[in-house]
PDB file of C-alpha atoms in Angstrom:
ATOM      1  CA  UNK A   1     102.366  86.478 140.346  1.00  0.00           C
ATOM      2  CA  UNK A   2     104.233  83.532 140.156  1.00  0.00           C
ATOM      3  CA  UNK A   3     101.515  81.043 138.946  1.00  0.00           C
ATOM      4  CA  UNK A   4     101.489  83.323 134.807  1.00  0.00           C
ATOM      5  CA  UNK A   5     105.066  82.913 135.180  1.00  0.00           C
ATOM      6  CA  UNK A   6     105.236  79.004 134.756  1.00  0.00           C
ATOM      7  CA  UNK A   7     103.301  78.984 132.233  1.00  0.00           C
ATOM      8  CA  UNK A   8     105.845  81.085 130.118  1.00  0.00           C
ATOM      9  CA  UNK A   9     109.876  80.203 129.563  1.00  0.00           C
ATOM     10  CA  UNK A  10     111.750  81.315 131.848  1.00  0.00           C
ATOM     11  CA  UNK A  11     113.237  84.116 129.788  1.00  0.00           C
ATOM     12  CA  UNK A  12     110.138  85.680 128.790  1.00  0.00           C
ATOM     13  CA  UNK A  13     109.930  86.900 132.114  1.00  0.00           C
ATOM     14  CA  UNK A  14     111.437  89.977 132.276  1.00  0.00           C
ATOM     15  CA  UNK A  15     109.382  90.608 129.634  1.00  0.00           C
ATOM     16  CA  UNK A  16     106.134  89.160 131.953  1.00  0.00           C
ATOM     17  CA  UNK A  17     107.127  91.339 134.774  1.00  0.00           C
ATOM     18  CA  UNK A  18     106.984  94.837 133.380  1.00  0.00           C
ATOM     19  CA  UNK A  19     103.237  93.855 131.721  1.00  0.00           C
ATOM     20  CA  UNK A  20     102.010  92.904 135.180  1.00  0.00           C
ATOM     21  CA  UNK A  21     103.345  96.390 135.573  1.00  0.00           C
ATOM     22  CA  UNK A  22     101.538  97.650 133.046  1.00  0.00           C
ATOM     23  CA  UNK A  23      98.383  96.122 133.874  1.00  0.00           C
ATOM     24  CA  UNK A  24      98.567  97.363 137.873  1.00  0.00           C
ATOM     25  CA  UNK A  25      99.105 100.423 136.187  1.00  0.00           C
ATOM     26  CA  UNK A  26      96.021 101.011 134.268  1.00  0.00           C
ATOM     27  CA  UNK A  27      94.212  99.916 137.097  1.00  0.00           C
ATOM     28  CA  UNK A  28      95.572 102.121 139.855  1.00  0.00           C
ATOM     29  CA  UNK A  29      95.165 105.462 137.565  1.00  0.00           C
ATOM     30  CA  UNK A  30      92.506 103.975 135.959  1.00  0.00           C
ATOM     31  CA  UNK A  31      93.976 104.792 132.439  1.00  0.00           C
ATOM     32  CA  UNK A  32      94.789 104.130 129.014  1.00  0.00           C
ATOM     33  CA  UNK A  33      98.804 102.845 129.103  1.00  0.00           C
ATOM     34  CA  UNK A  34     100.380 102.391 125.718  1.00  0.00           C
ATOM     35  CA  UNK A  35     102.896  99.999 125.124  1.00  0.00           C
ATOM     36  CA  UNK A  36     106.055 100.177 122.810  1.00  0.00           C
ATOM     37  CA  UNK A  37     106.432  98.665 119.253  1.00  0.00           C
ATOM     38  CA  UNK A  38     106.023  93.903 120.545  1.00  0.00           C
ATOM     39  CA  UNK A  39     106.955  91.559 118.634  1.00  0.00           C
ATOM     40  CA  UNK A  40     103.963  88.726 117.991  1.00  0.00           C
ATOM     41  CA  UNK A  41     104.883  86.486 120.675  1.00  0.00           C
ATOM     42  CA  UNK A  42     104.962  89.449 123.058  1.00  0.00           C
ATOM     43  CA  UNK A  43     101.460  90.617 122.033  1.00  0.00           C
ATOM     44  CA  UNK A  44      99.832  87.004 122.721  1.00  0.00           C
ATOM     45  CA  UNK A  45     101.904  87.309 126.351  1.00  0.00           C
ATOM     46  CA  UNK A  46     100.279  91.194 127.155  1.00  0.00           C
ATOM     47  CA  UNK A  47      96.087  89.405 125.748  1.00  0.00           C
ATOM     48  CA  UNK A  48      96.976  86.360 127.705  1.00  0.00           C
ATOM     49  CA  UNK A  49      97.682  88.870 130.871  1.00  0.00           C
ATOM     50  CA  UNK A  50      95.559  91.008 130.369  1.00  0.00           C
ATOM     51  CA  UNK A  51      92.481  90.095 128.318  1.00  0.00           C
ATOM     52  CA  UNK A  52      91.983  87.325 131.142  1.00  0.00           C
ATOM     53  CA  UNK A  53      91.292  91.026 132.720  1.00  0.00           C
ATOM     54  CA  UNK A  54      88.398  94.149 132.507  1.00  0.00           C
ATOM     55  CA  UNK A  55      90.678  95.577 129.932  1.00  0.00           C
ATOM     56  CA  UNK A  56      90.070  97.025 126.548  1.00  0.00           C
ATOM     57  CA  UNK A  57      93.056  96.197 123.854  1.00  0.00           C
ATOM     58  CA  UNK A  58      94.485  97.952 121.017  1.00  0.00           C
ATOM     59  CA  UNK A  59      97.166  96.457 118.393  1.00  0.00           C
ATOM     60  CA  UNK A  60      98.291  98.816 115.423  1.00  0.00           C
ATOM     61  CA  UNK A  61     101.422  98.836 113.789  1.00  0.00           C
ATOM     62  CA  UNK A  62     101.191 102.566 111.029  1.00  0.00           C
ATOM     63  CA  UNK A  63     101.666 100.229 108.112  1.00  0.00           C
ATOM     64  CA  UNK A  64      99.034  98.152 106.943  1.00  0.00           C
ATOM     65  CA  UNK A  65      99.547  94.264 108.381  1.00  0.00           C
ATOM     66  CA  UNK A  66     102.410  94.875 110.712  1.00  0.00           C
ATOM     67  CA  UNK A  67     104.131  92.728 112.737  1.00  0.00           C
ATOM     68  CA  UNK A  68     105.494  94.497 115.255  1.00  0.00           C
ATOM     69  CA  UNK A  69     102.400  97.057 116.442  1.00  0.00           C
ATOM     70  CA  UNK A  70     101.659  99.045 119.884  1.00  0.00           C
ATOM     71  CA  UNK A  71      98.962  98.866 122.008  1.00  0.00           C
ATOM     72  CA  UNK A  72      96.728 100.345 124.370  1.00  0.00           C
ATOM     73  CA  UNK A  73      95.223  98.505 127.529  1.00  0.00           C
ATOM     74  CA  UNK A  74      92.687 100.270 128.946  1.00  0.00           C
ATOM     75  CA  UNK A  75      89.881 100.433 131.172  1.00  0.00           C
ATOM     76  CA  UNK A  76      86.919  98.787 129.929  1.00  0.00           C
ATOM     77  CA  UNK A  77      85.440 102.839 129.641  1.00  0.00           C
ATOM     78  CA  UNK A  78      87.715 102.617 126.841  1.00  0.00           C
ATOM     79  CA  UNK A  79      86.962 103.707 122.823  1.00  0.00           C
ATOM     80  CA  UNK A  80      90.427 104.380 120.918  1.00  0.00           C
ATOM     81  CA  UNK A  81      90.568 107.448 119.336  1.00  0.00           C
ATOM     82  CA  UNK A  82      92.714 108.177 116.102  1.00  0.00           C
ATOM     83  CA  UNK A  83      96.413 109.370 116.553  1.00  0.00           C
ATOM     84  CA  UNK A  84      96.013 108.027 121.012  1.00  0.00           C
ATOM     85  CA  UNK A  85      98.007 104.992 118.942  1.00  0.00           C
ATOM     86  CA  UNK A  86     100.782 107.836 118.218  1.00  0.00           C
ATOM     87  CA  UNK A  87     103.006 106.427 115.298  1.00  0.00           C
ATOM     88  CA  UNK A  88     104.602 108.385 112.947  1.00  0.00           C
ATOM     89  CA  UNK A  89     105.297 106.460 108.750  1.00  0.00           C
ATOM     90  CA  UNK A  90     108.070 107.942 108.120  1.00  0.00           C
ATOM     91  CA  UNK A  91     109.952 107.971 105.051  1.00  0.00           C
ATOM     92  CA  UNK A  92     113.028 107.992 103.869  1.00  0.00           C
ATOM     93  CA  UNK A  93     114.230 108.250  99.761  1.00  0.00           C
ATOM     94  CA  UNK A  94     117.795 108.182  98.192  1.00  0.00           C
ATOM     95  CA  UNK A  95     119.210 107.289  94.888  1.00  0.00           C
ATOM     96  CA  UNK A  96     119.080 103.531  93.733  1.00  0.00           C
ATOM     97  CA  UNK A  97     121.062 104.525  90.372  1.00  0.00           C
ATOM     98  CA  UNK A  98     124.366 104.341  92.654  1.00  0.00           C
ATOM     99  CA  UNK A  99     123.310 102.159  96.140  1.00  0.00           C
ATOM    100  CA  UNK A 100     120.668 100.016  97.548  1.00  0.00           C
ATOM    101  CA  UNK A 101     119.740  99.932 101.735  1.00  0.00           C
ATOM    102  CA  UNK A 102     118.140  97.939 102.689  1.00  0.00           C
ATOM    103  CA  UNK A 103     116.436  96.297 105.887  1.00  0.00           C
ATOM    104  CA  UNK A 104     119.085  95.965 108.255  1.00  0.00           C
ATOM    105  CA  UNK A 105     120.700  99.260 107.175  1.00  0.00           C
ATOM    106  CA  UNK A 106     117.928 101.285 108.235  1.00  0.00           C
ATOM    107  CA  UNK A 107     117.867  99.231 110.645  1.00  0.00           C
ATOM    108  CA  UNK A 108     121.285  99.637 111.721  1.00  0.00           C
ATOM    109  CA  UNK A 109     121.003 103.270 111.040  1.00  0.00           C
ATOM    110  CA  UNK A 110     118.135 104.385 113.539  1.00  0.00           C
ATOM    111  CA  UNK A 111     120.013 102.160 116.832  1.00  0.00           C
ATOM    112  CA  UNK A 112     123.565 104.057 115.738  1.00  0.00           C
ATOM    113  CA  UNK A 113     121.322 107.005 116.673  1.00  0.00           C
ATOM    114  CA  UNK A 114     120.098 105.667 120.143  1.00  0.00           C
ATOM    115  CA  UNK A 115     116.922 105.011 119.378  1.00  0.00           C
ATOM    116  CA  UNK A 116     115.633 101.676 120.938  1.00  0.00           C
ATOM    117  CA  UNK A 117     113.684  99.703 119.210  1.00  0.00           C
ATOM    118  CA  UNK A 118     110.832  99.816 121.015  1.00  0.00           C
ATOM    119  CA  UNK A 119     109.788 103.142 119.583  1.00  0.00           C
ATOM    120  CA  UNK A 120     110.527 101.787 116.210  1.00  0.00           C
ATOM    121  CA  UNK A 121     107.924  98.418 114.151  1.00  0.00           C
ATOM    122  CA  UNK A 122     108.289  97.371 110.765  1.00  0.00           C
ATOM    123  CA  UNK A 123     110.613  98.408 108.032  1.00  0.00           C
ATOM    124  CA  UNK A 124     109.556  97.936 104.186  1.00  0.00           C
ATOM    125  CA  UNK A 125     111.699  98.736 101.211  1.00  0.00           C
ATOM    126  CA  UNK A 126     110.424  99.871  97.541  1.00  0.00           C
ATOM    127  CA  UNK A 127     112.997 101.348  95.014  1.00  0.00           C
ATOM    128  CA  UNK A 128     114.393 103.950  96.517  1.00  0.00           C
ATOM    129  CA  UNK A 129     112.028 104.834  99.022  1.00  0.00           C
ATOM    130  CA  UNK A 130     112.001 102.968 102.514  1.00  0.00           C
ATOM    131  CA  UNK A 131     109.005 103.277 104.715  1.00  0.00           C
ATOM    132  CA  UNK A 132     109.205 102.481 108.819  1.00  0.00           C
ATOM    133  CA  UNK A 133     106.367 102.965 111.798  1.00  0.00           C
ATOM    134  CA  UNK A 134     107.478 105.495 115.003  1.00  0.00           C
ATOM    135  CA  UNK A 135     107.021 106.737 118.174  1.00  0.00           C
ATOM    136  CA  UNK A 136     105.853 109.944 117.492  1.00  0.00           C
ATOM    137  CA  UNK A 137     107.593 112.107 119.034  1.00  0.00           C
ATOM    138  CA  UNK A 138     110.524 110.556 117.301  1.00  0.00           C
ATOM    139  CA  UNK A 139     109.636 112.259 114.374  1.00  0.00           C
ATOM    140  CA  UNK A 140     111.450 116.011 114.623  1.00  0.00           C
ATOM    141  CA  UNK A 141     114.465 114.170 116.336  1.00  0.00           C
ATOM    142  CA  UNK A 142     114.850 111.816 112.929  1.00  0.00           C
ATOM    143  CA  UNK A 143     114.260 114.740 110.457  1.00  0.00           C
ATOM    144  CA  UNK A 144     116.915 116.569 112.042  1.00  0.00           C
ATOM    145  CA  UNK A 145     119.008 113.519 112.671  1.00  0.00           C
ATOM    146  CA  UNK A 146     118.528 110.830 109.737  1.00  0.00           C
ATOM    147  CA  UNK A 147     120.382 112.351 106.714  1.00  0.00           C
ATOM    148  CA  UNK A 148     122.271 109.151 106.206  1.00  0.00           C
ATOM    149  CA  UNK A 149     121.697 105.352 106.120  1.00  0.00           C
ATOM    150  CA  UNK A 150     125.628 103.511 105.696  1.00  0.00           C
ATOM    151  CA  UNK A 151     126.861 105.369 103.133  1.00  0.00           C
ATOM    152  CA  UNK A 152     123.665 107.235 100.978  1.00  0.00           C
ATOM    153  CA  UNK A 153     122.040 110.694 101.645  1.00  0.00           C
ATOM    154  CA  UNK A 154     118.579 110.133 102.487  1.00  0.00           C
ATOM    155  CA  UNK A 155     115.520 112.568 102.412  1.00  0.00           C
ATOM    156  CA  UNK A 156     113.286 111.575 105.553  1.00  0.00           C
ATOM    157  CA  UNK A 157     109.330 113.330 105.942  1.00  0.00           C
ATOM    158  CA  UNK A 158     106.277 112.424 106.986  1.00  0.00           C
ATOM    159  CA  UNK A 159     104.465 110.348 105.483  1.00  0.00           C
ATOM    160  CA  UNK A 160     100.907 111.504 106.164  1.00  0.00           C
ATOM    161  CA  UNK A 161      98.620 109.841 103.404  1.00  0.00           C
ATOM    162  CA  UNK A 162      97.720 105.501 103.864  1.00  0.00           C
ATOM    163  CA  UNK A 163      97.435 106.274 100.731  1.00  0.00           C
ATOM    164  CA  UNK A 164     101.209 106.563  99.947  1.00  0.00           C
ATOM    165  CA  UNK A 165     101.821 103.433 102.170  1.00  0.00           C
ATOM    166  CA  UNK A 166     103.817 101.150 101.247  1.00  0.00           C
ATOM    167  CA  UNK A 167     102.284  97.843 100.731  1.00  0.00           C
ATOM    168  CA  UNK A 168     103.023  94.487 102.406  1.00  0.00           C
ATOM    169  CA  UNK A 169     105.142  92.084 100.812  1.00  0.00           C
ATOM    170  CA  UNK A 170     105.300  90.096 102.847  1.00  0.00           C
ATOM    171  CA  UNK A 171     102.371  86.646 102.111  1.00  0.00           C
ATOM    172  CA  UNK A 172     102.277  83.422 104.676  1.00  0.00           C
ATOM    173  CA  UNK A 173     100.651  79.772 103.872  1.00  0.00           C
ATOM    174  CA  UNK A 174      99.048  78.420 106.126  1.00  0.00           C
ATOM    175  CA  UNK A 175     100.084  75.039 106.120  1.00  0.00           C
ATOM    176  CA  UNK A 176      99.825  71.882 108.617  1.00  0.00           C
ATOM    177  CA  UNK A 177     101.314  69.016 110.423  1.00  0.00           C
ATOM    178  CA  UNK A 178     102.649  66.571 112.804  1.00  0.00           C
ATOM    179  CA  UNK A 179     104.898  66.884 115.005  1.00  0.00           C
ATOM    180  CA  UNK A 180     106.682  64.939 117.890  1.00  0.00           C
ATOM    181  CA  UNK A 181     107.304  67.450 120.271  1.00  0.00           C
ATOM    182  CA  UNK A 182     107.832  71.597 119.799  1.00  0.00           C
ATOM    183  CA  UNK A 183     111.623  71.577 120.043  1.00  0.00           C
ATOM    184  CA  UNK A 184     113.229  73.341 118.026  1.00  0.00           C
ATOM    185  CA  UNK A 185     115.229  71.194 115.891  1.00  0.00           C
ATOM    186  CA  UNK A 186     112.003  68.931 115.467  1.00  0.00           C
ATOM    187  CA  UNK A 187     109.905  71.579 113.962  1.00  0.00           C
ATOM    188  CA  UNK A 188     111.472  73.433 111.561  1.00  0.00           C
ATOM    189  CA  UNK A 189     112.186  69.440 110.306  1.00  0.00           C
ATOM    190  CA  UNK A 190     108.516  69.322 110.050  1.00  0.00           C
ATOM    191  CA  UNK A 191     108.160  73.095 108.608  1.00  0.00           C
ATOM    192  CA  UNK A 192     110.705  72.076 106.309  1.00  0.00           C
ATOM    193  CA  UNK A 193     110.708  68.706 105.301  1.00  0.00           C
ATOM    194  CA  UNK A 194     114.969  68.457 106.583  1.00  0.00           C
ATOM    195  CA  UNK A 195     115.909  65.177 108.431  1.00  0.00           C
ATOM    196  CA  UNK A 196     116.347  65.337 112.616  1.00  0.00           C
ATOM    197  CA  UNK A 197     120.043  65.741 111.572  1.00  0.00           C
ATOM    198  CA  UNK A 198     119.799  68.734 109.086  1.00  0.00           C
ATOM    199  CA  UNK A 199     117.241  70.492 111.068  1.00  0.00           C
ATOM    200  CA  UNK A 200     119.700  71.262 114.615  1.00  0.00           C
ATOM    201  CA  UNK A 201     122.942  71.942 112.425  1.00  0.00           C
ATOM    202  CA  UNK A 202     120.847  74.281 111.803  1.00  0.00           C
ATOM    203  CA  UNK A 203     120.569  75.634 115.369  1.00  0.00           C
ATOM    204  CA  UNK A 204     124.220  74.804 116.443  1.00  0.00           C
ATOM    205  CA  UNK A 205     125.718  76.762 113.929  1.00  0.00           C
ATOM    206  CA  UNK A 206     123.348  79.982 114.892  1.00  0.00           C
ATOM    207  CA  UNK A 207     121.065  80.301 111.728  1.00  0.00           C
ATOM    208  CA  UNK A 208     117.760  79.717 113.586  1.00  0.00           C
ATOM    209  CA  UNK A 209     116.327  82.486 115.318  1.00  0.00           C
ATOM    210  CA  UNK A 210     113.100  82.858 117.448  1.00  0.00           C
ATOM    211  CA  UNK A 211     111.163  86.101 117.519  1.00  0.00           C
ATOM    212  CA  UNK A 212     114.848  87.728 115.992  1.00  0.00           C
ATOM    213  CA  UNK A 213     117.470  85.970 119.305  1.00  0.00           C
ATOM    214  CA  UNK A 214     118.829  83.327 117.984  1.00  0.00           C
ATOM    215  CA  UNK A 215     118.529  80.340 119.879  1.00  0.00           C
ATOM    216  CA  UNK A 216     120.776  77.455 119.238  1.00  0.00           C
ATOM    217  CA  UNK A 217     119.764  74.991 121.786  1.00  0.00           C
ATOM    218  CA  UNK A 218     117.801  71.933 120.130  1.00  0.00           C
ATOM    219  CA  UNK A 219     115.621  71.268 122.846  1.00  0.00           C
ATOM    220  CA  UNK A 220     114.723  74.823 122.195  1.00  0.00           C
ATOM    221  CA  UNK A 221     110.386  74.872 122.534  1.00  0.00           C
ATOM    222  CA  UNK A 222     108.074  76.388 120.855  1.00  0.00           C
ATOM    223  CA  UNK A 223     104.573  78.024 121.374  1.00  0.00           C
ATOM    224  CA  UNK A 224     101.666  80.186 120.018  1.00  0.00           C
ATOM    225  CA  UNK A 225     102.316  83.362 117.834  1.00  0.00           C
ATOM    226  CA  UNK A 226     107.010  82.256 117.851  1.00  0.00           C
ATOM    227  CA  UNK A 227     107.997  83.132 115.082  1.00  0.00           C
ATOM    228  CA  UNK A 228     111.650  81.397 113.194  1.00  0.00           C
ATOM    229  CA  UNK A 229     113.816  82.762 110.833  1.00  0.00           C
ATOM    230  CA  UNK A 230     115.692  79.957 109.464  1.00  0.00           C
ATOM    231  CA  UNK A 231     118.740  81.353 107.007  1.00  0.00           C
ATOM    232  CA  UNK A 232     118.969  80.228 103.809  1.00  0.00           C
ATOM    233  CA  UNK A 233     114.516  78.772 104.597  1.00  0.00           C
ATOM    234  CA  UNK A 234     113.178  82.244 104.920  1.00  0.00           C
ATOM    235  CA  UNK A 235     110.292  82.322 107.845  1.00  0.00           C
ATOM    236  CA  UNK A 236     107.529  80.222 109.556  1.00  0.00           C
ATOM    237  CA  UNK A 237     105.169  81.679 111.955  1.00  0.00           C
ATOM    238  CA  UNK A 238     103.382  79.166 114.294  1.00  0.00           C
ATOM    239  CA  UNK A 239      99.865  80.056 113.809  1.00  0.00           C
ATOM    240  CA  UNK A 240      98.391  77.645 116.200  1.00  0.00           C
ATOM    241  CA  UNK A 241      99.509  73.844 118.582  1.00  0.00           C
ATOM    242  CA  UNK A 242      95.989  72.082 118.985  1.00  0.00           C
ATOM    243  CA  UNK A 243      95.261  69.056 120.489  1.00  0.00           C
ATOM    244  CA  UNK A 244      97.075  65.106 120.097  1.00  0.00           C
ATOM    245  CA  UNK A 245      96.552  63.271 117.562  1.00  0.00           C
ATOM    246  CA  UNK A 246      96.120  59.231 118.034  1.00  0.00           C
ATOM    247  CA  UNK A 247      99.152  58.431 118.099  1.00  0.00           C
ATOM    248  CA  UNK A 248      99.439  61.045 120.296  1.00  0.00           C
ATOM    249  CA  UNK A 249     101.642  63.464 117.352  1.00  0.00           C
ATOM    250  CA  UNK A 250     101.022  67.876 117.919  1.00  0.00           C
ATOM    251  CA  UNK A 251      99.319  69.450 115.377  1.00  0.00           C
ATOM    252  CA  UNK A 252     100.382  72.460 114.714  1.00  0.00           C
ATOM    253  CA  UNK A 253      99.279  75.342 112.082  1.00  0.00           C
ATOM    254  CA  UNK A 254     101.978  76.625 110.787  1.00  0.00           C
ATOM    255  CA  UNK A 255     102.821  79.735 108.829  1.00  0.00           C
ATOM    256  CA  UNK A 256     105.426  80.008 105.297  1.00  0.00           C
ATOM    257  CA  UNK A 257     106.537  82.735 104.045  1.00  0.00           C
ATOM    258  CA  UNK A 258     105.822  82.665 100.478  1.00  0.00           C
TER     259      UNK A 258
END
């Protein structure tokens, strides 16, 4: 356990301990463990820890191409069956002629009902419609209690046909670059073609998130599968951290939201 913690950030240690608890549970009970919805970095950590053992790992997001997904950590005998992921895709409809509902509005309404963020996944918006993935055990509760989002009265139902799922609108374009270090200010400057000073200003003014958490330290070190959000500049994914060049610069493959 102690050796594993050294490979990750200090603020990730509580999550790593949870993952180790899941792994121990699977080993002791010899039954699959279904997680909540995890972001890409969290799933990377699960794969790093459980992938080295005799386990079968599966990932499910409900919506196609989902960023947030549930995982099943299971003994080697396990074969996933339909429904094992326990995900419902819910749909909200509202009169878009009078109001527009965004991702943040739905997120606020769900957490306002006391629902933990790990119990629902991606939220997608369309014209007068919003869809989101949720823990299947919440289906009846959501239908009974989610009657408004912000000031808008809404109708909510479960989407039962995959053909009705909203498509993934976001697309990432891969780019390769080299950086002198994995510091947050250095990577943002390289990825967005900004000066280090401008990059530092964005970070210190609270305009940068890493894995959905605001980071104001310019020296915060990035790692595989991190997701960056820079206000006014879009999103960046760390796809791959490669070796070093002859000049000792680090090779990176990133995905930029287009």
